[in-house]
Amino acid sequence: MLNLVLFGPPGAGKGTQSEKLIEKYQLVHISTGDIFRAHIKNQTELGQQVSQIIAEGNLVPDSITIAMLEKEIKENSEAKGFIFDGFPRTVAQAEALDAFLTSIGQRITGVVALDVNEEELTQRIAKRQEISGRADDAADKLKKRIEEYFNKTIHVLPYYEKQGKLAKVDGIGEIDTIFQSLTYIIDKY
Ligand code: AMP
């Protein structure tokens, strides 16, 4: 199995690149943000539990996020592999993912981090909000999300670096150029 983590701050291009990667490598895309949004749209119990947290730009508690992620993996037991997008966002989530994958005889193959500076992120998300209308893309909420990224999520990088699994890619430039840089790394796995 090829199990990839596509890592990066909000607006780094994880969603866009994931779409292209799942097609090339025939993987199942697990975006915790997309799953949460579907729950909110469908007004499930989980959706009601997390909608306020997400609207404010805060991270959903680890216990809720990890349980949802494990369920998603179990439901795709026939998958050739996964792309995890927007997960793990805390070291506790990274540890839980490793433990869960080990329990089913799997492991993370590699982690590719998209590197994009804060100014570019802010510009991209302002543009995205015009199209998506996502409440958490609004400037004040985005500020909170970027704060969450630098306070909690960034620590996931050294976690994988210690395991020798981390590769960084410049996330600024043409979509296809960035995609080529990603596939160059992934093909080596
Ligand atoms: P995203 O679409 O990945 O930017 O996620 C949108 C929002 O969903 C985030 O700002 C968080 O509120 C929540 N979320 C998504 N993934 C996670 C995660 N792994 N841990 C905690 N909260 C998450």
mmCIF file of C-alpha atoms and ligand atoms in Angstrom:
data_model
loop_
_atom_site.group_PDB
_atom_site.id
_atom_site.type_symbol
_atom_site.label_atom_id
_atom_site.label_comp_id
_atom_site.label_asym_id
_atom_site.label_seq_id
_atom_site.Cartn_x
_atom_site.Cartn_y
_atom_site.Cartn_z
ATOM 1 C CA MET A 1 0.000 0.000 0.000
ATOM 2 C CA LEU A 2 1.060 3.558 -0.700
ATOM 3 C CA ASN A 3 -0.021 5.745 2.212
ATOM 4 C CA LEU A 4 0.821 9.406 1.798
ATOM 5 C CA VAL A 5 0.338 12.428 3.986
ATOM 6 C CA LEU A 6 -0.018 15.635 2.005
ATOM 7 C CA PHE A 7 0.935 18.302 4.483
ATOM 8 C CA GLY A 8 0.696 22.087 4.441
ATOM 9 C CA PRO A 9 -1.067 25.152 5.846
ATOM 10 C CA PRO A 10 -4.572 26.229 4.767
ATOM 11 C CA GLY A 11 -4.395 27.336 1.134
ATOM 12 C CA ALA A 12 -1.189 25.441 0.332
ATOM 13 C CA GLY A 13 -2.913 23.519 -2.473
ATOM 14 C CA LYS A 14 -3.444 20.171 -0.705
ATOM 15 C CA GLY A 15 -6.937 19.685 -2.138
ATOM 16 C CA THR A 16 -5.930 20.576 -5.702
ATOM 17 C CA GLN A 17 -2.860 18.348 -5.696
ATOM 18 C CA SER A 18 -4.707 15.483 -3.953
ATOM 19 C CA GLU A 19 -7.236 15.384 -6.797
ATOM 20 C CA LYS A 20 -4.435 14.923 -9.312
ATOM 21 C CA LEU A 21 -2.520 12.428 -7.173
ATOM 22 C CA ILE A 22 -5.469 10.099 -6.528
ATOM 23 C CA GLU A 23 -6.014 9.865 -10.262
ATOM 24 C CA LYS A 24 -2.385 9.050 -11.019
ATOM 25 C CA TYR A 25 -1.806 6.575 -8.173
ATOM 26 C CA GLN A 26 -5.367 5.242 -7.735
ATOM 27 C CA LEU A 27 -5.509 6.101 -4.065
ATOM 28 C CA VAL A 28 -8.397 6.937 -1.766
ATOM 29 C CA HIS A 29 -8.444 10.600 -0.760
ATOM 30 C CA ILE A 30 -9.251 11.233 2.889
ATOM 31 C CA SER A 31 -9.711 14.937 3.601
ATOM 32 C CA THR A 32 -10.907 15.401 7.177
ATOM 33 C CA GLY A 33 -12.035 18.965 6.305
ATOM 34 C CA ASP A 34 -14.224 17.633 3.452
ATOM 35 C CA ILE A 35 -15.690 14.915 5.693
ATOM 36 C CA PHE A 36 -16.506 17.428 8.414
ATOM 37 C CA ARG A 37 -18.140 19.742 5.840
ATOM 38 C CA ALA A 38 -20.268 16.863 4.532
ATOM 39 C CA HIS A 39 -21.421 16.093 8.092
ATOM 40 C CA ILE A 40 -22.313 19.756 8.634
ATOM 41 C CA LYS A 41 -24.223 19.906 5.347
ATOM 42 C CA ASN A 42 -26.128 16.722 6.177
ATOM 43 C CA GLN A 43 -26.771 17.969 9.715
ATOM 44 C CA THR A 44 -25.570 14.768 11.335
ATOM 45 C CA GLU A 45 -24.911 14.606 15.068
ATOM 46 C CA LEU A 46 -21.178 14.905 14.388
ATOM 47 C CA GLY A 47 -21.839 17.864 12.085
ATOM 48 C CA GLN A 48 -23.753 19.660 14.816
ATOM 49 C CA GLN A 49 -20.970 18.916 17.293
ATOM 50 C CA VAL A 50 -18.245 20.473 15.134
ATOM 51 C CA SER A 51 -19.901 23.202 13.066
ATOM 52 C CA GLN A 52 -19.263 26.041 15.526
ATOM 53 C CA ILE A 53 -15.661 24.949 16.145
ATOM 54 C CA ILE A 54 -14.934 24.891 12.412
ATOM 55 C CA ALA A 55 -16.756 28.145 11.701
ATOM 56 C CA GLU A 56 -14.494 29.852 14.256
ATOM 57 C CA GLY A 57 -11.336 28.468 12.642
ATOM 58 C CA ASN A 58 -10.385 26.276 15.617
ATOM 59 C CA LEU A 59 -9.217 22.678 15.404
ATOM 60 C CA VAL A 60 -11.767 19.975 16.186
ATOM 61 C CA PRO A 61 -10.702 17.974 19.304
ATOM 62 C CA ASP A 62 -8.344 15.067 18.572
ATOM 63 C CA SER A 63 -10.679 12.414 20.004
ATOM 64 C CA ILE A 64 -13.464 13.295 17.535
ATOM 65 C CA THR A 65 -11.132 13.683 14.547
ATOM 66 C CA ILE A 66 -9.189 10.472 15.163
ATOM 67 C CA ALA A 67 -12.351 8.368 15.591
ATOM 68 C CA MET A 68 -13.745 9.756 12.329
ATOM 69 C CA LEU A 69 -10.499 9.087 10.482
ATOM 70 C CA GLU A 70 -10.250 5.486 11.690
ATOM 71 C CA LYS A 71 -13.833 4.852 10.609
ATOM 72 C CA GLU A 72 -13.037 6.218 7.153
ATOM 73 C CA ILE A 73 -9.989 3.949 6.757
ATOM 74 C CA LYS A 74 -12.004 0.901 7.885
ATOM 75 C CA GLU A 75 -14.736 1.700 5.382
ATOM 76 C CA ASN A 76 -12.166 1.638 2.566
ATOM 77 C CA SER A 77 -10.514 -1.665 3.371
ATOM 78 C CA GLU A 78 -10.126 -2.500 -0.346
ATOM 79 C CA ALA A 79 -8.063 0.653 -1.030
ATOM 80 C CA LYS A 80 -4.663 0.418 -2.727
ATOM 81 C CA GLY A 81 -3.571 3.208 -0.446
ATOM 82 C CA PHE A 82 -4.584 6.570 0.968
ATOM 83 C CA ILE A 83 -3.780 10.230 0.661
ATOM 84 C CA PHE A 84 -4.350 11.922 3.984
ATOM 85 C CA ASP A 85 -5.125 15.601 3.399
ATOM 86 C CA GLY A 86 -5.556 17.883 6.408
ATOM 87 C CA PHE A 87 -4.723 15.043 8.797
ATOM 88 C CA PRO A 88 -2.705 14.718 11.020
ATOM 89 C CA ARG A 89 -2.870 18.274 12.325
ATOM 90 C CA THR A 90 -1.457 17.577 15.803
ATOM 91 C CA VAL A 91 1.301 15.295 17.078
ATOM 92 C CA ALA A 92 -1.341 13.296 18.987
ATOM 93 C CA GLN A 93 -3.153 12.680 15.675
ATOM 94 C CA ALA A 94 0.110 11.604 14.005
ATOM 95 C CA GLU A 95 0.791 9.152 16.839
ATOM 96 C CA ALA A 96 -2.761 7.810 16.691
ATOM 97 C CA LEU A 97 -2.509 7.342 12.922
ATOM 98 C CA ASP A 98 0.754 5.417 13.264
ATOM 99 C CA ALA A 99 -0.729 3.221 15.999
ATOM 100 C CA PHE A 100 -3.876 2.538 13.999
ATOM 101 C CA LEU A 101 -2.013 1.732 10.783
ATOM 102 C CA THR A 102 0.327 -0.595 12.689
ATOM 103 C CA SER A 103 -2.703 -2.393 14.133
ATOM 104 C CA ILE A 104 -3.880 -3.200 10.590
ATOM 105 C CA GLY A 105 -0.392 -4.102 9.325
ATOM 106 C CA GLN A 106 0.156 -0.824 7.454
ATOM 107 C CA ARG A 107 2.352 2.265 7.738
ATOM 108 C CA ILE A 108 2.791 5.774 6.395
ATOM 109 C CA THR A 109 5.000 5.535 3.321
ATOM 110 C CA GLY A 110 5.947 9.193 3.156
ATOM 111 C CA VAL A 111 4.948 12.745 3.976
ATOM 112 C CA VAL A 112 5.162 15.522 1.426
ATOM 113 C CA ALA A 113 4.910 19.063 2.763
ATOM 114 C CA LEU A 114 3.854 21.925 0.497
ATOM 115 C CA ASP A 115 5.809 25.017 1.402
ATOM 116 C CA VAL A 116 3.937 28.327 0.890
ATOM 117 C CA ASN A 117 4.564 31.632 2.684
ATOM 118 C CA GLU A 118 1.875 33.336 4.763
ATOM 119 C CA GLU A 119 1.380 36.279 2.381
ATOM 120 C CA GLU A 120 0.657 33.969 -0.559
ATOM 121 C CA LEU A 121 -1.705 31.836 1.600
ATOM 122 C CA THR A 122 -3.738 34.876 2.619
ATOM 123 C CA GLN A 123 -4.057 36.026 -1.007
ATOM 124 C CA ARG A 124 -5.065 32.573 -2.262
ATOM 125 C CA ILE A 125 -7.714 32.085 0.405
ATOM 126 C CA ALA A 126 -9.204 35.528 -0.176
ATOM 127 C CA LYS A 127 -9.654 34.487 -3.815
ATOM 128 C CA ARG A 128 -11.017 31.064 -2.827
ATOM 129 C CA GLN A 129 -13.587 32.640 -0.516
ATOM 130 C CA GLU A 130 -15.098 34.584 -3.393
ATOM 131 C CA ILE A 131 -15.819 31.257 -5.102
ATOM 132 C CA SER A 132 -16.441 28.824 -2.225
ATOM 133 C CA GLY A 133 -18.065 31.203 0.229
ATOM 134 C CA ARG A 134 -16.571 29.096 3.037
ATOM 135 C CA ALA A 135 -17.260 30.943 6.298
ATOM 136 C CA ASP A 136 -13.919 29.861 7.751
ATOM 137 C CA ASP A 137 -12.101 31.442 4.779
ATOM 138 C CA ALA A 138 -13.166 34.927 5.980
ATOM 139 C CA ALA A 139 -10.153 37.032 6.975
ATOM 140 C CA ASP A 140 -10.591 36.874 10.783
ATOM 141 C CA LYS A 141 -11.300 33.114 10.777
ATOM 142 C CA LEU A 142 -8.427 32.471 8.427
ATOM 143 C CA LYS A 143 -6.126 34.308 10.825
ATOM 144 C CA LYS A 144 -7.222 31.861 13.539
ATOM 145 C CA ARG A 145 -6.643 28.859 11.243
ATOM 146 C CA ILE A 146 -3.152 30.030 10.360
ATOM 147 C CA GLU A 147 -2.483 30.539 14.086
ATOM 148 C CA GLU A 148 -3.674 26.970 14.800
ATOM 149 C CA TYR A 149 -1.330 25.789 12.057
ATOM 150 C CA PHE A 150 1.721 27.531 13.538
ATOM 151 C CA ASN A 151 0.821 26.640 17.164
ATOM 152 C CA LYS A 152 -0.156 22.987 16.767
ATOM 153 C CA THR A 153 0.194 21.572 13.280
ATOM 154 C CA ILE A 154 3.739 22.611 12.448
ATOM 155 C CA HIS A 155 5.024 20.262 15.192
ATOM 156 C CA VAL A 156 3.917 17.312 13.085
ATOM 157 C CA LEU A 157 6.824 18.037 10.704
ATOM 158 C CA PRO A 158 9.668 17.113 13.105
ATOM 159 C CA TYR A 159 7.636 14.042 14.126
ATOM 160 C CA TYR A 160 7.911 12.667 10.583
ATOM 161 C CA GLU A 161 11.375 14.109 9.982
ATOM 162 C CA LYS A 162 12.672 11.975 12.870
ATOM 163 C CA GLN A 163 11.198 8.943 11.117
ATOM 164 C CA GLY A 164 13.057 9.919 7.909
ATOM 165 C CA LYS A 165 9.735 10.242 6.052
ATOM 166 C CA LEU A 166 9.527 13.964 5.336
ATOM 167 C CA ALA A 167 10.047 15.642 1.962
ATOM 168 C CA LYS A 168 9.396 19.337 1.264
ATOM 169 C CA VAL A 169 8.154 20.775 -2.006
ATOM 170 C CA ASP A 170 7.896 24.413 -3.074
ATOM 171 C CA GLY A 171 4.144 25.034 -3.199
ATOM 172 C CA ILE A 172 4.368 28.276 -5.203
ATOM 173 C CA GLY A 173 4.175 28.144 -8.978
ATOM 174 C CA GLU A 174 2.157 26.421 -11.680
ATOM 175 C CA ILE A 175 -0.136 23.603 -10.499
ATOM 176 C CA ASP A 176 1.422 21.167 -12.986
ATOM 177 C CA THR A 177 4.989 22.071 -12.009
ATOM 178 C CA ILE A 178 4.189 21.449 -8.347
ATOM 179 C CA PHE A 179 2.477 18.185 -9.305
ATOM 180 C CA GLN A 180 5.630 17.080 -11.150
ATOM 181 C CA SER A 181 7.759 17.813 -8.078
ATOM 182 C CA LEU A 182 5.361 15.707 -5.988
ATOM 183 C CA THR A 183 5.320 12.755 -8.382
ATOM 184 C CA TYR A 184 9.125 12.851 -8.642
ATOM 185 C CA ILE A 185 9.257 12.177 -4.890
ATOM 186 C CA ILE A 186 6.336 9.752 -4.751
ATOM 187 C CA ASP A 187 7.609 7.649 -7.671
ATOM 188 C CA LYS A 188 10.721 6.924 -5.594
ATOM 189 C CA TYR A 189 8.548 5.389 -2.854
HETATM 190 P P1 AMP B 1 -9.554 22.046 5.907
HETATM 191 O O1 AMP B 1 -10.576 21.905 4.852
HETATM 192 O O2 AMP B 1 -8.552 20.919 5.906
HETATM 193 O O3 AMP B 1 -8.875 23.393 5.900
HETATM 194 O O4 AMP B 1 -10.317 21.925 7.309
HETATM 195 C C1 AMP B 1 -11.336 22.827 7.666
HETATM 196 C C2 AMP B 1 -11.527 22.814 9.172
HETATM 197 O O5 AMP B 1 -11.935 21.513 9.607
HETATM 198 C C3 AMP B 1 -10.286 23.130 9.992
HETATM 199 O O6 AMP B 1 -10.049 24.525 10.125
HETATM 200 C C4 AMP B 1 -10.648 22.478 11.319
HETATM 201 O O7 AMP B 1 -11.589 23.251 12.023
HETATM 202 C C5 AMP B 1 -11.351 21.207 10.867
HETATM 203 N N1 AMP B 1 -10.374 20.105 10.676
HETATM 204 C C6 AMP B 1 -10.063 19.483 9.507
HETATM 205 N N2 AMP B 1 -9.144 18.528 9.690
HETATM 206 C C7 AMP B 1 -8.856 18.541 11.020
HETATM 207 C C8 AMP B 1 -7.954 17.813 11.834
HETATM 208 N N3 AMP B 1 -7.145 16.861 11.325
HETATM 209 N N4 AMP B 1 -7.934 18.100 13.166
HETATM 210 C C9 AMP B 1 -8.732 19.041 13.697
HETATM 211 N N5 AMP B 1 -9.583 19.785 12.975
HETATM 212 C C10 AMP B 1 -9.655 19.548 11.653
#
